[in-house]
């Protein structure tokens, strides 16, 4: 029993000697942050995060808007370039063609820099030279329709290809109907097409 | 050149649309079933065609080698002239060199052609005699210089001999020494200009644009060809020599307007053509080739006139017009300097009728064109005689589709483009007998124009 107490004392002395051997005192415990500064820190992180997210959202929205603008431009261009078709040996604007041309009018009003070449085509029945005139009459009828809505005449030029540039080969009513057409080529302002307002 | 008044333009649009609307009223027959006041039909004078024989040609001084070739060309030209019943040739051994009138008389010949080819310097001389078998005598004879067969003018020189024989026998000009220009389509759908001799030989390509090329037409000297080409994107008229060289744009214009369907005035100084693309001035214009200037507008309004063709004396122009409506093109004529036009095709208001592509005969008062004349909507070649006021139309074709006739220099034959069950081709019709022969078959050919007689170089 006495022996055990001795060992305990030696062990304790050893501990004390070790403690007083010239070593620096243990560092003080770090200061506990106060609640205010913690809040400020968290707030600034959140703010940066929010700003970053907002910027990303803004960019995404911008990209989406640009994509939408591009889509509308592509759509508007497709509308401008959409062909119209005619009845056999006629240059009168059909109802379906009038609808397609009205859609072009709205885009052309919103896109003042755009100029268009109107190409008149015919099917290969009848007479080769007559079909050149018929193609010209068709292109002219389209131009007159567009100009009738107040668009400047000098925004359009017309040319006939007669029966020389068929869309579809063959001697069938389906092929002929496809070939009796007006085509639209954007000759200026192709990068300034605006959708209809 | 053309500035338009927009309000005039709109009024014109309204008029045009109203006219088109009228044409579309119910009851309007597109496929025409009868032509009021018009006699139309395949009728031919009962023409006597005397029998003609060609005795085998002989040769000397090197001419014997080409004599059979020369004889073959002459023999076929006689058939193609459609003026004779040409007898099958007999072997030389059977007939000998002497002319045996009794033999030919027994065979039924009325005319006999004999020929001898003699070498002469670089080329040959062809001595030809036309014998009247009934009277047993030489009616006419002539000496014709022939170049070497390798010379590009060799066949044409023989054709000139053939035309002389025709003229000796009939008093009328022949058409063997002539060429035909036309368009041919390639596999890509492009067209270029070609030339072929009147007997279907010697096919030559003239242009190499690989684009839309249309309406070739000969100058009166047969040395130049004018046509419309879309090679710059818009149709303009160009002129080249018959080998496709020395191209120039006539008139050299910029800007808008389709310049199409050229034709030469018989004096060779003026070109007439259509300019379309203006509602104030769409129609026939002329241009002075000699002075290189001076566009003149002949139609006098937005009449959409095209395909002009001059009368033999150059004082009149026949042309096609859309002025009665898009679906009823008609043939009209007016003074060559412009003025009041009268209808030549049988148009009566509301009766419809489709007539196009007129060509005025180089002899006499005949104008050929094509029309849609039967209820299946087929196109046939028609000939109007102006001495009858143009109201009696003779129909030359009865099968397939037939378009764009052009007169031969003899004023008796027409070349046109035909569509048959076997395909497309150029055909030659004899207006007097109604006989039709193919000139070039199996190709997508169109818009032929027959040259004037080709003179010796």
XYZ file of C-alpha atoms in Angstrom:
654
model
C 0.000 0.000 0.000
C 2.771 2.460 0.938
C 4.756 1.366 -2.095
C 1.848 2.092 -4.418
C 1.437 5.640 -2.861
C 5.171 6.258 -3.481
C 4.864 5.382 -7.129
C 1.958 7.713 -7.443
C 3.964 10.547 -5.934
C 6.915 9.902 -8.228
C 4.629 9.924 -11.230
C 3.092 13.203 -10.089
C 6.553 14.731 -9.465
C 7.649 13.657 -12.875
C 4.692 15.376 -14.326
C 5.516 18.560 -12.403
C 9.190 18.535 -13.367
C 8.164 18.026 -16.939
C 5.889 21.016 -16.675
C 8.546 23.316 -15.379
C 11.287 22.282 -17.821
C 11.405 25.806 -19.735
C 8.741 24.929 -22.306
C 6.285 27.771 -23.361
C 2.932 27.664 -21.781
C 0.269 26.043 -23.834
C -1.453 28.534 -26.298
C -4.593 30.102 -25.136
C -7.729 28.676 -26.505
C -8.910 30.569 -29.688
C -11.331 33.323 -28.951
C -14.891 32.321 -29.358
C -16.430 34.341 -32.392
C -19.164 36.598 -31.303
C -22.563 36.079 -32.894
C -22.600 39.377 -34.900
C -19.503 38.843 -36.931
C -20.567 35.324 -37.733
C -23.789 36.702 -39.104
C -21.938 39.284 -41.213
C -19.683 36.609 -42.610
C -22.551 34.339 -43.522
C -24.422 37.231 -45.061
C -21.565 38.233 -47.322
C -21.147 34.686 -48.562
C -24.845 34.421 -49.265
C -24.807 37.788 -51.018
C -21.947 36.740 -53.273
C -23.684 33.497 -53.971
C -26.930 35.282 -54.763
C -25.138 37.754 -56.990
C -23.449 34.938 -58.813
C -26.716 33.112 -59.229
C -28.439 36.282 -60.380
C -25.700 36.920 -62.929
C -25.977 33.363 -64.144
C -29.713 33.690 -64.385
C -29.322 37.003 -66.181
C -26.905 35.426 -68.643
C -29.162 32.438 -69.096
C -32.112 34.720 -69.670
C -30.060 36.741 -72.094
C -29.027 33.608 -73.907
C -32.597 32.425 -73.947
C -33.727 35.804 -75.205
C -31.055 35.745 -77.889
C -32.030 32.201 -78.824
C -35.628 33.277 -78.980
C -34.666 36.286 -81.075
C -32.704 33.995 -83.390
C -35.614 31.604 -83.542
C -38.007 34.414 -84.388
C -35.550 35.703 -86.993
C -35.240 32.242 -88.511
C -38.994 31.942 -88.461
C -39.353 35.381 -90.013
C -36.788 34.506 -92.666
C -38.580 31.239 -93.382
C -41.838 33.157 -93.677
C -40.213 35.608 -96.089
C -38.802 32.754 -98.171
C -41.934 30.646 -98.178
C -43.001 29.912 -101.759
C -46.457 30.657 -103.097
C -48.209 28.645 -105.784
C -50.438 29.446 -108.761
C -53.183 27.885 -110.827
C -52.523 26.542 -114.324
C -51.807 29.326 -116.843
C -52.776 31.995 -114.288
C -50.916 34.743 -112.425
C -53.770 35.608 -110.074
C -52.848 35.450 -106.359
C -54.757 32.536 -104.806
C -56.231 32.743 -101.280
C -53.535 30.511 -99.797
C -50.876 32.620 -101.498
C -52.501 35.831 -100.203
C -52.277 34.516 -96.636
C -48.605 33.684 -97.085
C -47.930 37.084 -98.638
C -49.731 38.951 -95.810
C -47.380 37.285 -93.332
C -44.448 38.567 -95.418
C -45.872 42.095 -95.430
C -45.826 42.294 -91.621
C -42.223 41.136 -91.445
C -41.137 43.456 -94.233
C -42.734 46.418 -92.419
C -40.685 45.568 -89.299
C -37.528 45.003 -91.356
C -37.039 48.072 -93.534
C -33.549 47.064 -94.680
C -34.668 43.811 -96.255
C -34.833 43.628 -100.076
C -36.213 40.698 -101.996
C -35.919 39.222 -105.465
C -39.197 37.623 -106.528
C -38.732 34.741 -108.970
C -41.637 33.604 -111.157
C -41.790 29.989 -112.365
C -44.099 27.962 -114.608
C -44.768 24.302 -115.247
C -43.503 22.924 -118.536
C -46.813 22.619 -120.341
C -47.818 25.098 -123.008
C -45.083 26.995 -124.687
C -41.522 27.614 -123.557
C -41.484 31.317 -124.430
C -45.041 31.925 -123.226
C -44.006 30.389 -119.897
C -41.238 32.997 -119.590
C -43.887 35.710 -119.820
C -46.212 33.844 -117.471
C -43.436 33.536 -114.867
C -42.835 37.259 -115.159
C -46.558 37.967 -114.760
C -46.606 35.836 -111.603
C -43.607 37.632 -110.098
C -45.205 40.966 -111.025
C -48.523 39.937 -109.431
C -46.686 39.113 -106.196
C -44.850 42.426 -106.242
C -48.068 44.321 -106.925
C -49.713 42.533 -103.995
C -46.867 43.466 -101.613
C -46.604 47.041 -102.876
C -50.379 47.305 -102.457
C -49.786 47.116 -98.699
C -47.640 50.215 -98.792
C -44.205 48.612 -99.070
C -41.740 50.534 -101.212
C -41.604 49.154 -104.735
C -37.821 49.516 -104.944
C -37.427 46.869 -102.262
C -38.434 44.236 -104.815
C -36.957 43.116 -108.100
C -38.579 40.465 -110.245
C -37.228 37.866 -112.646
C -38.818 34.996 -114.543
C -37.284 31.576 -115.025
C -40.187 30.310 -117.117
C -40.278 26.526 -117.043
C -36.482 26.248 -116.804
C -36.068 25.626 -113.076
C -38.673 23.066 -111.977
C -38.921 22.170 -108.297
C -40.109 18.679 -109.093
C -39.543 16.609 -112.228
C -42.300 14.648 -113.856
C -45.455 14.894 -115.911
C -48.008 14.724 -113.121
C -50.472 17.269 -111.770
C -48.607 17.088 -108.437
C -45.306 18.032 -110.081
C -46.887 20.753 -112.232
C -48.622 22.279 -109.197
C -45.288 22.453 -107.339
C -43.600 24.091 -110.311
C -46.146 26.912 -110.821
C -44.713 29.118 -108.115
C -43.179 32.322 -106.858
C -39.884 32.083 -104.969
C -38.303 34.712 -102.721
C -34.596 35.443 -102.410
C -33.399 37.928 -99.770
C -30.880 40.119 -101.572
C -30.130 42.681 -98.813
C -30.737 43.138 -95.094
C -30.619 39.421 -94.381
C -29.049 40.118 -90.963
C -31.659 42.737 -90.118
C -34.797 40.668 -90.284
C -37.214 41.471 -87.471
C -40.269 39.452 -86.599
C -43.623 41.014 -87.229
C -44.525 43.546 -84.522
C -35.503 53.714 -118.717
C -38.788 52.988 -116.986
C -40.052 54.874 -113.965
C -43.600 54.240 -113.100
C -46.364 56.087 -111.462
C -47.582 53.981 -108.501
C -51.219 55.032 -108.790
C -51.237 54.156 -112.481
C -49.612 50.897 -111.520
C -52.334 50.121 -108.993
C -55.069 50.935 -111.439
C -53.425 48.672 -113.951
C -53.186 45.932 -111.372
C -56.895 46.315 -110.733
C -57.645 46.153 -114.455
C -55.421 43.155 -114.920
C -56.875 41.370 -111.911
C -60.379 42.158 -113.110
C -59.534 40.783 -116.536
C -58.099 37.652 -114.966
C -61.169 37.374 -112.767
C -63.453 37.550 -115.797
C -61.441 34.829 -117.448
C -62.058 32.657 -114.417
C -65.834 33.011 -114.333
C -67.654 29.708 -114.151
C -68.508 28.362 -117.529
C -65.244 29.480 -119.053
C -63.883 26.479 -120.866
C -60.177 25.985 -120.528
C -59.954 23.040 -122.844
C -61.293 24.508 -125.973
C -63.815 22.552 -127.921
C -64.585 24.704 -130.915
C -63.310 27.875 -132.473
C -66.036 30.192 -133.672
C -65.502 31.414 -137.196
C -62.454 29.275 -137.766
C -61.944 26.450 -140.145
C -59.298 24.199 -138.844
C -58.100 21.038 -140.357
C -55.549 18.824 -141.935
C -56.100 19.560 -145.567
C -53.542 19.519 -148.296
C -53.609 20.374 -151.935
C -53.390 17.219 -154.008
C -49.823 17.851 -155.051
C -48.224 16.149 -158.004
C -44.725 14.991 -157.138
C -42.847 14.002 -160.291
C -40.638 10.911 -160.103
C -36.935 11.711 -159.969
C -34.025 9.301 -160.270
C -30.375 9.834 -159.388
C -27.983 7.919 -161.619
C -24.844 6.765 -159.790
C -22.308 9.603 -159.862
C -18.991 8.957 -161.576
C -15.588 10.499 -161.029
C -12.231 11.208 -162.584
C -8.857 12.690 -161.545
C -9.346 11.405 -157.985
C -13.040 12.272 -157.869
C -14.222 8.653 -158.160
C -13.445 8.101 -154.461
C -15.917 10.688 -153.230
C -18.550 10.366 -155.992
C -20.713 7.859 -154.014
C -20.615 10.114 -150.946
C -21.660 13.160 -152.985
C -24.408 11.177 -154.717
C -25.749 9.943 -151.354
C -25.998 13.498 -150.001
C -27.728 14.748 -153.177
C -30.094 11.766 -153.243
C -31.220 12.312 -149.675
C -31.576 16.049 -150.241
C -33.923 15.267 -153.139
C -36.074 13.129 -150.830
C -36.031 15.724 -148.053
C -37.113 18.437 -150.506
C -40.499 16.623 -150.615
C -40.918 17.816 -154.213
C -40.234 14.518 -155.980
C -41.067 10.867 -155.792
C -37.423 9.797 -155.576
C -36.828 6.385 -157.156
C -34.557 3.883 -155.474
C -31.077 4.166 -156.894
C -29.799 1.514 -159.261
C -26.327 -0.022 -159.178
C -23.903 1.714 -161.511
C -23.124 -1.561 -163.312
C -26.730 -1.784 -164.427
C -27.055 1.695 -165.872
C -23.528 2.456 -167.089
C -22.207 5.949 -167.717
C -24.357 6.774 -170.700
C -27.821 8.109 -170.052
C -30.385 5.579 -171.243
C -33.573 7.650 -171.409
C -35.625 4.639 -172.499
C -34.572 2.709 -169.382
C -35.435 5.610 -167.037
C -38.686 6.218 -168.858
C -39.646 2.552 -168.365
C -38.823 2.925 -164.645
C -41.206 5.862 -164.473
C -38.707 8.666 -163.968
C -39.658 12.157 -165.095
C -36.397 13.736 -163.978
C -32.928 12.234 -163.912
C -29.905 13.667 -162.113
C -26.423 12.676 -163.230
C -23.153 13.825 -161.731
C -19.412 13.577 -162.292
C -16.814 14.543 -159.683
C -13.418 15.687 -160.937
C -10.368 16.364 -158.839
C -9.306 19.991 -159.227
C -6.392 21.433 -157.253
C -7.098 21.191 -153.513
C -10.711 20.185 -154.006
C -13.116 18.971 -156.636
C -15.549 20.148 -159.258
C -18.980 18.542 -159.418
C -20.627 18.563 -162.832
C -24.345 18.006 -162.494
C -26.971 17.579 -165.182
C -30.724 17.545 -164.789
C -32.320 15.487 -167.567
C -35.910 15.686 -168.716
C -36.533 11.981 -169.268
C -39.825 12.507 -171.107
C -38.227 14.760 -173.707
C -34.929 12.863 -173.583
C -32.758 15.952 -173.133
C -30.610 17.820 -170.641
C -32.718 20.558 -169.076
C -30.015 22.256 -166.970
C -26.394 21.734 -166.047
C -23.920 23.322 -163.711
C -20.408 23.144 -162.269
C -20.013 23.388 -158.510
C -16.749 23.660 -156.593
C -16.472 21.217 -153.700
C -13.780 21.413 -151.021
C -12.139 18.306 -149.625
C -14.524 16.046 -147.682
C -12.486 16.851 -144.571
C -13.360 20.543 -144.965
C -16.193 21.637 -142.630
C -17.935 23.278 -145.614
C -17.924 20.119 -147.761
C -21.464 18.922 -147.029
C -22.862 22.460 -147.293
C -21.259 22.804 -150.747
C -23.006 19.611 -151.878
C -26.287 20.864 -150.380
C -25.980 24.023 -152.495
C -25.825 21.769 -155.570
C -29.000 20.034 -154.384
C -30.768 23.372 -154.003
C -29.750 24.303 -157.548
C -31.286 21.053 -158.857
C -34.528 21.771 -156.974
C -34.651 25.253 -158.452
C -33.972 23.927 -161.992
C -36.798 21.424 -161.718
C -39.400 23.492 -159.878
C -38.440 27.148 -160.174
C -38.614 27.359 -156.373
C -35.742 27.665 -153.898
C -34.557 24.656 -151.929
C -33.539 24.473 -148.288
C -30.810 21.814 -148.202
C -28.011 24.380 -147.710
C -29.208 25.634 -144.351
C -28.797 25.026 -140.650
C -31.066 24.846 -137.656
C -30.185 26.237 -134.240
C -32.013 25.071 -131.118
C -31.654 24.464 -127.389
C -30.769 21.111 -125.859
C -31.128 20.242 -122.185
C -28.380 18.402 -120.304
C -28.775 15.946 -117.421
C -28.753 18.804 -114.888
C -31.672 20.564 -116.569
C -29.485 23.273 -118.086
C -29.779 24.275 -121.721
C -27.221 25.360 -124.291
C -27.384 26.352 -127.959
C -26.631 23.825 -130.705
C -26.635 23.837 -134.506
C -27.400 21.009 -136.921
C -27.496 20.858 -140.734
C -30.908 20.667 -142.438
C -30.359 16.950 -143.159
C -29.717 16.116 -139.500
C -25.935 15.818 -139.869
C -23.100 17.762 -138.304
C -24.464 18.437 -134.802
C -22.390 21.215 -133.198
C -22.526 22.733 -129.737
C -22.407 26.547 -129.835
C -22.541 27.725 -126.192
C -21.094 26.214 -123.014
C -22.817 28.201 -120.282
C -24.394 25.250 -118.430
C -27.230 27.543 -117.474
C -30.645 28.533 -118.811
C -30.193 29.507 -122.458
C -33.258 30.048 -124.665
C -34.693 31.286 -127.974
C -31.711 31.127 -130.370
C -32.297 32.979 -133.648
C -30.221 33.392 -136.818
C -29.001 36.667 -138.209
C -30.082 37.193 -141.849
C -26.565 36.348 -143.084
C -26.624 33.052 -141.189
C -23.342 33.888 -139.463
C -24.540 35.022 -136.024
C -26.975 33.713 -133.422
C -28.795 35.827 -130.834
C -30.423 34.242 -127.772
C -31.388 34.899 -124.158
C -29.212 33.629 -121.324
C -29.830 33.671 -117.575
C -26.130 33.169 -116.828
C -25.854 36.377 -114.758
C -29.032 35.537 -112.860
C -31.359 37.651 -114.991
C -32.165 37.046 -118.648
C -30.250 39.204 -121.110
C -29.816 38.938 -124.880
C -26.444 37.978 -126.312
C -25.087 37.548 -129.800
C -22.335 35.119 -130.827
C -20.994 33.905 -134.158
C -22.161 30.469 -135.216
C -19.169 28.881 -133.501
C -20.079 30.517 -130.174
C -17.276 33.094 -130.295
C -17.242 36.897 -130.010
C -20.060 37.113 -127.501
C -21.628 40.492 -126.807
C -24.692 41.592 -124.854
C -27.265 43.457 -126.961
C -28.388 45.801 -125.608
C -25.866 46.038 -122.756
C -28.209 47.024 -119.948
C -28.204 46.797 -116.184
C -31.040 46.715 -113.734
C -34.409 45.137 -113.873
C -36.333 43.553 -116.716
C -36.350 40.196 -118.466
C -34.814 40.600 -121.948
C -36.034 37.604 -123.949
C -37.102 36.187 -127.356
C -34.863 38.100 -129.820
C -35.327 38.186 -133.590
C -33.416 39.996 -136.356
C -34.938 42.401 -138.824
C -34.339 41.110 -142.380
C -31.857 43.968 -142.919
C -29.720 42.639 -140.062
C -29.441 46.128 -138.519
C -32.223 45.916 -135.954
C -32.932 43.416 -133.206
C -36.495 43.078 -131.883
C -37.172 41.371 -128.543
C -39.394 41.445 -125.473
C -38.633 43.264 -122.229
C -40.904 42.163 -119.419
C -40.980 43.304 -115.814
C -42.538 46.729 -115.974
C -46.238 47.345 -115.707
C -45.935 50.450 -117.839
C -43.759 49.060 -120.627
C -43.824 45.287 -120.902
C -43.661 44.313 -124.539
C -41.708 44.510 -127.780
C -38.623 46.718 -128.026
C -36.127 47.228 -130.834
C -32.443 48.038 -130.662
C -30.219 49.335 -133.440
C -27.363 46.851 -133.720
C -25.506 48.850 -136.358
C -25.370 52.019 -134.233
C -25.288 50.163 -130.900
C -27.975 52.365 -129.458
C -31.529 53.453 -129.352
C -33.972 51.264 -127.507
C -37.457 51.844 -128.901
C -40.675 50.627 -127.299
C -43.149 49.401 -129.899
C -45.975 47.848 -127.893
C -47.229 51.168 -126.505
C -48.457 49.790 -123.189
C -48.071 47.083 -120.571
C -49.214 44.441 -123.039
C -46.858 41.600 -122.203
C -46.032 41.032 -125.865
C -43.219 38.618 -126.702
C -41.804 36.298 -129.391
C -41.660 38.888 -132.220
C -41.091 37.797 -135.843
C -40.617 40.065 -138.884
C -42.433 39.754 -142.185
C -40.315 39.009 -145.244
C -40.218 42.701 -146.224
C -39.469 43.826 -142.673
C -42.511 46.104 -142.555
C -44.573 44.047 -140.103
C -44.072 42.232 -136.848
C -46.148 39.313 -135.650
C -45.878 38.501 -131.957
C -47.443 36.643 -129.060
C -49.363 38.567 -126.405
C -50.869 37.989 -122.958
C -52.947 41.171 -123.189
C -56.246 39.257 -123.326
C -55.415 37.322 -120.174
C -52.782 34.970 -118.892
C -54.521 31.803 -120.044
C -55.406 32.986 -123.547
C -52.194 34.045 -125.309
C -52.884 35.202 -128.875
C -50.889 35.989 -131.982
C -51.121 39.571 -133.245
C -49.392 41.722 -135.849
C -48.446 45.398 -135.959
C -46.342 47.716 -138.140
C -42.596 47.193 -137.625
C -42.229 50.673 -136.134
C -45.118 50.061 -133.702
C -48.737 51.082 -133.887
C -52.180 49.548 -133.827
C -52.086 45.763 -133.563
C -54.620 43.342 -134.999
C -55.324 39.811 -133.905
C -54.150 37.103 -136.224
C -55.145 34.086 -134.193
C -58.898 33.452 -133.885
C -59.578 35.205 -130.593
C -63.135 36.145 -129.781
C -63.777 37.566 -126.328
C -64.601 34.796 -123.884
C -63.928 32.048 -126.388
C -60.520 31.251 -124.999
C -57.911 29.734 -127.239
C -54.187 29.352 -126.684
C -51.827 30.370 -129.499
C -48.102 31.025 -129.179
C -44.664 31.135 -130.801
C -45.367 32.745 -134.213
C -42.893 32.633 -137.114
C -43.428 34.587 -140.332
C -42.626 32.822 -143.585
C -39.676 34.149 -145.613
C -41.897 33.767 -148.696
C -45.465 34.919 -148.818
C -48.129 35.720 -146.355
C -47.978 32.717 -144.057
C -47.500 32.807 -140.294
C -46.963 29.543 -138.421
C -47.521 29.138 -134.678
C -48.762 26.486 -132.294
C -52.117 26.275 -130.613
C -53.984 24.180 -128.106
C -56.742 22.934 -130.281
C -58.266 19.688 -129.128
C -60.152 18.799 -126.020
C -57.283 16.837 -124.552
C -55.298 20.041 -124.494
C -52.709 18.967 -127.018
C -50.578 21.435 -128.939
C -50.375 21.368 -132.718
C -48.631 23.341 -135.427
C -50.937 25.716 -137.281
C -50.443 27.881 -140.345
C -52.445 31.058 -140.907
C -52.674 32.536 -144.395
C -52.850 36.304 -144.169
C -54.403 36.491 -147.606
C -57.448 34.844 -146.002
C -57.281 37.304 -143.122
C -55.586 34.640 -141.035
C -58.923 33.140 -140.071
C -58.428 29.831 -141.826
C -55.907 27.820 -139.927
C -54.266 24.781 -141.412
C -53.277 22.179 -138.885
C -50.004 20.473 -139.761
C -49.651 17.910 -136.982
C -52.101 15.447 -135.500
C -50.207 13.421 -132.918
C -48.331 14.210 -129.706
C -47.487 17.767 -128.706
C -45.894 20.130 -131.186
C -44.454 23.564 -130.491
C -42.358 26.468 -131.715
C -42.409 26.177 -135.539
C -39.784 27.923 -137.689
C -39.810 28.300 -141.470
C -37.140 26.945 -143.758
C -35.644 29.317 -146.351
C -37.799 27.594 -149.021
C -40.951 28.876 -147.283
C -42.380 25.378 -147.562
C -40.886 23.406 -144.685
C -41.201 23.985 -140.959
C -39.035 22.679 -138.148
C -40.646 22.334 -134.724
C -40.164 20.556 -131.422
C -42.310 17.476 -130.999
C -43.183 15.316 -128.018
C -44.193 11.759 -128.818
C -44.733 8.616 -126.788
C -41.083 7.756 -127.525
C -39.703 11.068 -126.343
C -38.748 14.495 -127.610
C -37.273 15.542 -130.904
C -37.043 18.059 -133.691
C -39.291 17.358 -136.673
C -39.512 18.784 -140.162
C -42.906 19.117 -141.843
C -43.614 19.889 -145.478
C -46.507 22.341 -145.444
C -47.531 21.359 -148.990
C -47.745 17.590 -148.627
C -48.011 17.266 -144.839
C -45.098 14.833 -144.783
C -43.154 14.856 -141.501
C -39.656 13.519 -140.849
C -37.635 13.448 -137.638
C -34.546 15.669 -137.681
C -33.057 14.865 -134.270
C -34.648 12.380 -131.892
C -34.329 11.227 -128.343
C -32.990 14.442 -126.877
C -34.673 17.165 -124.893
C -34.555 19.757 -127.671
C -36.630 22.913 -128.066
C -37.106 26.291 -129.772
C -35.583 25.510 -133.195
C -34.833 28.345 -135.615
C -34.125 27.610 -139.271
C -31.372 29.661 -140.899
C -31.583 31.516 -144.195
C -29.946 29.824 -147.199
C -26.242 29.418 -146.440
C -24.241 31.162 -149.164
C -20.893 29.932 -150.387
C -17.922 31.295 -148.474
